[in-house]
Coordinates of N, CA and C in Angstrom, one line a residue:
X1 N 9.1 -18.3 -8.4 CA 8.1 -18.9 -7.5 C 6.7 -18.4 -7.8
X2 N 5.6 -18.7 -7.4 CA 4.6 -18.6 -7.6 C 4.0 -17.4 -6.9
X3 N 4.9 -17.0 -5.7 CA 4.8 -15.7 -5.2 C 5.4 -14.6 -6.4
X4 N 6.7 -14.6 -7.0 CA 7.2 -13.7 -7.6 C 6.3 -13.4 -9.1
X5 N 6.0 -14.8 -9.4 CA 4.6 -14.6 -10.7 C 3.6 -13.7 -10.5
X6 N 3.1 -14.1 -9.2 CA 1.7 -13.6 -8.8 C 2.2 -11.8 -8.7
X7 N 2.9 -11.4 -8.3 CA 3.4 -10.1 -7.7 C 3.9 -9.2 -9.2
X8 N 4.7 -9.9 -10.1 CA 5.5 -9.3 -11.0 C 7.0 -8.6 -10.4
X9 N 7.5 -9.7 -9.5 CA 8.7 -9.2 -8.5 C 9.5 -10.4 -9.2
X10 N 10.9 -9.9 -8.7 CA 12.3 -10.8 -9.1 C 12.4 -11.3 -8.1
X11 N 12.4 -11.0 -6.7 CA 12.8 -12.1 -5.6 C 11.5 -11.8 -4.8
X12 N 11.8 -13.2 -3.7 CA 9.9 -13.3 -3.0 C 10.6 -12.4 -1.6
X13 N 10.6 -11.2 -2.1 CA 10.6 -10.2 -1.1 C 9.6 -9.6 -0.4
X14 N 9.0 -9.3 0.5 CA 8.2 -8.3 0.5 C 8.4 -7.5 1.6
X15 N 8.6 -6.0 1.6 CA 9.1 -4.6 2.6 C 7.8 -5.3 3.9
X16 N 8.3 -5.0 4.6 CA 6.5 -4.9 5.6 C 6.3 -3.3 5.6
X17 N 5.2 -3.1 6.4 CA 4.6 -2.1 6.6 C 5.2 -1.0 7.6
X18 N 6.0 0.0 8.0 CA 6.6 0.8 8.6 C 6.3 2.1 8.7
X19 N 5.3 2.3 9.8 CA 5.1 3.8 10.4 C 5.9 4.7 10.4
X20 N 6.1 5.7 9.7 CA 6.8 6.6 9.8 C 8.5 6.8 8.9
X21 N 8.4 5.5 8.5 CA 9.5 5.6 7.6 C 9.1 4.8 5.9
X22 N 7.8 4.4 6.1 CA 7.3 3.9 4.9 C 6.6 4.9 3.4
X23 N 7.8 5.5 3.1 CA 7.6 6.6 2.0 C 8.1 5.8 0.7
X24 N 7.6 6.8 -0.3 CA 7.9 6.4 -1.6 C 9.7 5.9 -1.8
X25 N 10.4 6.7 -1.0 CA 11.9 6.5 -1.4 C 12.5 4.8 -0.4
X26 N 11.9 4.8 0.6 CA 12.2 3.2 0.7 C 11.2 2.6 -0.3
X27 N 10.1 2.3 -0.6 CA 9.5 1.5 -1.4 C 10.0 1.3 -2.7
X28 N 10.3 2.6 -3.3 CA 10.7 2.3 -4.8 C 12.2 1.6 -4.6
X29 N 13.0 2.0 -3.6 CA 14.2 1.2 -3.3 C 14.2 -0.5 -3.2
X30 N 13.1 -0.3 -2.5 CA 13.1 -2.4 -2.3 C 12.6 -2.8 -3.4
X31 N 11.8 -2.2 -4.5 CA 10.9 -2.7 -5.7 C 12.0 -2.6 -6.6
X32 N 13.0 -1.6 -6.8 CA 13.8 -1.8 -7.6 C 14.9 -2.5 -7.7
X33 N 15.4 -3.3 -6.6 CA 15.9 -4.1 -5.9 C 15.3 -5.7 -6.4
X34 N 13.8 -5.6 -6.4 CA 13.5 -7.0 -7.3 C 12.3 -7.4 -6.0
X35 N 12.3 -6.7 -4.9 CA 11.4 -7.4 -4.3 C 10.3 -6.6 -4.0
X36 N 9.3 -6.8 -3.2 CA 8.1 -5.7 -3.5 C 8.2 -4.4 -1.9
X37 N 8.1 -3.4 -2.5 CA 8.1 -2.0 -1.3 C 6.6 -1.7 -1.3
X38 N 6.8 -1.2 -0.1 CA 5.6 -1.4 0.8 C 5.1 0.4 1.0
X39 N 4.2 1.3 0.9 CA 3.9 2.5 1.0 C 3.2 2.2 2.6
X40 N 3.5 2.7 3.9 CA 2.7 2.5 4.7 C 1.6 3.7 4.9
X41 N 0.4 3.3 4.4 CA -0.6 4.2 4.0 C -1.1 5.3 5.1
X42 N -1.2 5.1 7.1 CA -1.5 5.7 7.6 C 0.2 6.6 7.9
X43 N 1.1 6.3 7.3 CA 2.2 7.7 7.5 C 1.7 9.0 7.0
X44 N 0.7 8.8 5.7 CA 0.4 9.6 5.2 C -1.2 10.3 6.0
X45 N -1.3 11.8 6.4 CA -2.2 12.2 7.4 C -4.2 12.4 6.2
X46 N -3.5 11.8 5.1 CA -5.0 11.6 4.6 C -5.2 10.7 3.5
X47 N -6.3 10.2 3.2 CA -6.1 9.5 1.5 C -5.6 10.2 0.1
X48 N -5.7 11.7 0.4 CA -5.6 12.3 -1.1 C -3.7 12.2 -0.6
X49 N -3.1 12.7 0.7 CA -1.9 12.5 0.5 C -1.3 11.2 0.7
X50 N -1.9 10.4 0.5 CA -1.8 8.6 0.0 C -1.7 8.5 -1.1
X51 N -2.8 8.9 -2.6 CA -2.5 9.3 -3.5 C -1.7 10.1 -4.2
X52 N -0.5 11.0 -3.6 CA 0.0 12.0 -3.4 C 1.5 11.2 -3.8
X53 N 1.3 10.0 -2.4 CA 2.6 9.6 -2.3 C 2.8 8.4 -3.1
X54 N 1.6 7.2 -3.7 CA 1.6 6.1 -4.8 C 2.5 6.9 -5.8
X55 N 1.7 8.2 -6.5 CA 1.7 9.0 -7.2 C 3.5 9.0 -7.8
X56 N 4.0 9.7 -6.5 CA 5.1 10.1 -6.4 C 6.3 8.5 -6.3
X57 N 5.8 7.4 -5.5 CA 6.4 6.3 -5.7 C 6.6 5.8 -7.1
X58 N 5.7 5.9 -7.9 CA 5.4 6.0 -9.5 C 6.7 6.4 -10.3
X59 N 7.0 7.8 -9.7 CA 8.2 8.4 -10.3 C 9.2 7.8 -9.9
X60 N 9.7 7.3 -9.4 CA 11.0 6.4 -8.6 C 11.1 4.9 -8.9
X61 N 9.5 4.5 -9.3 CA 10.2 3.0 -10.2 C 8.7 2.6 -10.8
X62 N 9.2 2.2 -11.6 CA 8.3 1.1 -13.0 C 8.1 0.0 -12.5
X63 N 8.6 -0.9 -11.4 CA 8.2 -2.2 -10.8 C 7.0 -1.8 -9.7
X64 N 6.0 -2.8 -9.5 CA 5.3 -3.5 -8.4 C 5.8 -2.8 -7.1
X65 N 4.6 -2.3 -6.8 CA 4.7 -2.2 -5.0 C 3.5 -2.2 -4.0
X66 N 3.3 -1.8 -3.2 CA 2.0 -2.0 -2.3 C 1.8 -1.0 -1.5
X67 N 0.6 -0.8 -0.9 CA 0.6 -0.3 0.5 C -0.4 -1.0 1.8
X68 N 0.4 -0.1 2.7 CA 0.4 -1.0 4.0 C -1.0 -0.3 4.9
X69 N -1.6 -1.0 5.4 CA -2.8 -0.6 6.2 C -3.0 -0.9 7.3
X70 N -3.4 -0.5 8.4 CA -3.5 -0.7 9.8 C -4.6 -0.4 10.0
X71 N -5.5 -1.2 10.4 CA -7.1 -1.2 10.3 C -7.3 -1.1 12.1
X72 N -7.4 -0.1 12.8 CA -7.2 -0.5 14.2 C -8.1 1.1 14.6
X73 N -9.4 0.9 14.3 CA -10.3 2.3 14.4 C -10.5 2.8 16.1
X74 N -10.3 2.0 17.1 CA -10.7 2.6 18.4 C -9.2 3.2 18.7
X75 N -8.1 2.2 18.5 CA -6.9 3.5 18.5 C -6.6 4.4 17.4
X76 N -7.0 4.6 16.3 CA -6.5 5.6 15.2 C -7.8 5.4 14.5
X77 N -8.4 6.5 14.5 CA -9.2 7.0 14.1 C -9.3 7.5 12.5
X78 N -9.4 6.7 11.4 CA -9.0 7.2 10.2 C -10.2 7.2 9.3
X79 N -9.9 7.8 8.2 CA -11.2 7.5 7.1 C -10.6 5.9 6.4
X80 N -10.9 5.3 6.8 CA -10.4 3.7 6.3 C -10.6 3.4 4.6
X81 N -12.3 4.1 5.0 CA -12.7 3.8 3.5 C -12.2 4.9 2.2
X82 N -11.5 5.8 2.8 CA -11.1 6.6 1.9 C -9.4 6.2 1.4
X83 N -8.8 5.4 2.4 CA -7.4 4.8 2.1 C -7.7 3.9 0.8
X84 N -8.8 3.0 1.1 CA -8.6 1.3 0.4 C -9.0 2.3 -1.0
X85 N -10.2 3.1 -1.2 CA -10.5 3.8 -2.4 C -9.6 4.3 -3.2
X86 N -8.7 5.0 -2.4 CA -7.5 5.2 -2.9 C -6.5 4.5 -3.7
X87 N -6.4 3.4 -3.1 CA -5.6 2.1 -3.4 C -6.2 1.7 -4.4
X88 N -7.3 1.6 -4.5 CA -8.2 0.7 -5.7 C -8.5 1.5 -6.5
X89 N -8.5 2.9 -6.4 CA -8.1 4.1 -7.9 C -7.0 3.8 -8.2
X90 N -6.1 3.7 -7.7 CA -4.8 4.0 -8.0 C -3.9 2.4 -8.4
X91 N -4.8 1.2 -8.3 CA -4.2 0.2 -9.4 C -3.3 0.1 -8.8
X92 N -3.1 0.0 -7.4 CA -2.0 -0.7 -6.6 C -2.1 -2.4 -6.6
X93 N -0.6 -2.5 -6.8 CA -0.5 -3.8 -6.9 C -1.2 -5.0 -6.3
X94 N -0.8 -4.1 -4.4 CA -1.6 -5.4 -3.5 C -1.5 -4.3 -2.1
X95 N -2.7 -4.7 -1.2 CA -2.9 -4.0 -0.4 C -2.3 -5.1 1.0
X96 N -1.9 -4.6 1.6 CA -1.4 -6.0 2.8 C -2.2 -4.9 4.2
X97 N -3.3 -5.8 4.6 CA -3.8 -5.6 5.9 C -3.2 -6.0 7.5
X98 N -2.9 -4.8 8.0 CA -2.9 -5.5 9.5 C -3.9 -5.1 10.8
X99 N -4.0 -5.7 11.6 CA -4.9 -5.1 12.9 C -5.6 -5.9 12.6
X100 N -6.8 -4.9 11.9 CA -8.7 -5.3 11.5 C -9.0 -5.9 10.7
X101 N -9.8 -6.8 10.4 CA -10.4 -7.4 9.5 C -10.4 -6.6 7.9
X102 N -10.5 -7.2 6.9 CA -10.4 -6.9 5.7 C -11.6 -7.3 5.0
X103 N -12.1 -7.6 5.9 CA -13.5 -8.5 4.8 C -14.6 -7.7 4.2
X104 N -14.8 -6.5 5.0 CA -15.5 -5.4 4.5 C -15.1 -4.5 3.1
X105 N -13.8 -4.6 2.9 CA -13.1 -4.7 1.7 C -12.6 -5.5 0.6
X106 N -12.7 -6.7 0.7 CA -12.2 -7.8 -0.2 C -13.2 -7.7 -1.6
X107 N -14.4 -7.9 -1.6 CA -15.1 -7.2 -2.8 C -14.2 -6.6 -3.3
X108 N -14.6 -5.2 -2.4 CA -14.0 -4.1 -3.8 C -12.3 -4.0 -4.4
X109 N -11.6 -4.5 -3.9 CA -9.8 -4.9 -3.7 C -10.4 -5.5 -4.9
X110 N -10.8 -6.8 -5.2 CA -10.7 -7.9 -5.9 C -11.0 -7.1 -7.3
X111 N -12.5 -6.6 -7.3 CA -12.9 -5.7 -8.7 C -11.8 -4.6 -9.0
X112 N -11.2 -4.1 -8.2 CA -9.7 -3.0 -8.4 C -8.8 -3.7 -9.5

């Protein structure tokens, strides 16, 4: 499908985003499986251990994966801009936004 081209995935899978259980060992699980795993980026309590845990999902599989973002700053107070930077060092496949707007980021995603 034109989903699985665009992605570099075997089935038009994709994990969603899951607080607190969204670590490298489910993601590399669903990616190696054929469909795309999802890193949920605020599980992790900072960007460098976001980095920490791409890093470490790396080790667990050679296929496509993502991470998840929750853009929701009056309840969760985060360095936002230090997540997506992370992501866009780190040549993540695709970032999937939820909550907040993403438009203040789409530039720089795109040049990543």
């Amino acid at each position: 499908t034109a989903l699985t081209e665009m992605l570099g995935i075997e089935k038009p899978i994709i994990q969603g985003g899951m607080q607190y259980v969204g670590y490298a060992e489910m993601a590399s699980a669903v990616s190696n499986a054929g469909g795309l795993g999802i890193l949920t980026g605020l599980t992790q309590p900072s960007p460098e251990a976001l980095r920490a845990e791409i890093r470490r999902c790396r080790t667990m599989t050679s296929k496509p994966f993502g991470v998840n973002l929750t853009i929701l700053p009056v309840l969760i107070p985060a360095d936002y801009d230090g997540y997506v930077n992370v992501v866009c060092e780190e040549k993540v496949t695709m970032l999937e936004v939820a909550g907040g707007s993403p438009k203040k980021y789409i530039k720089q995603l795109h040049a990543a």
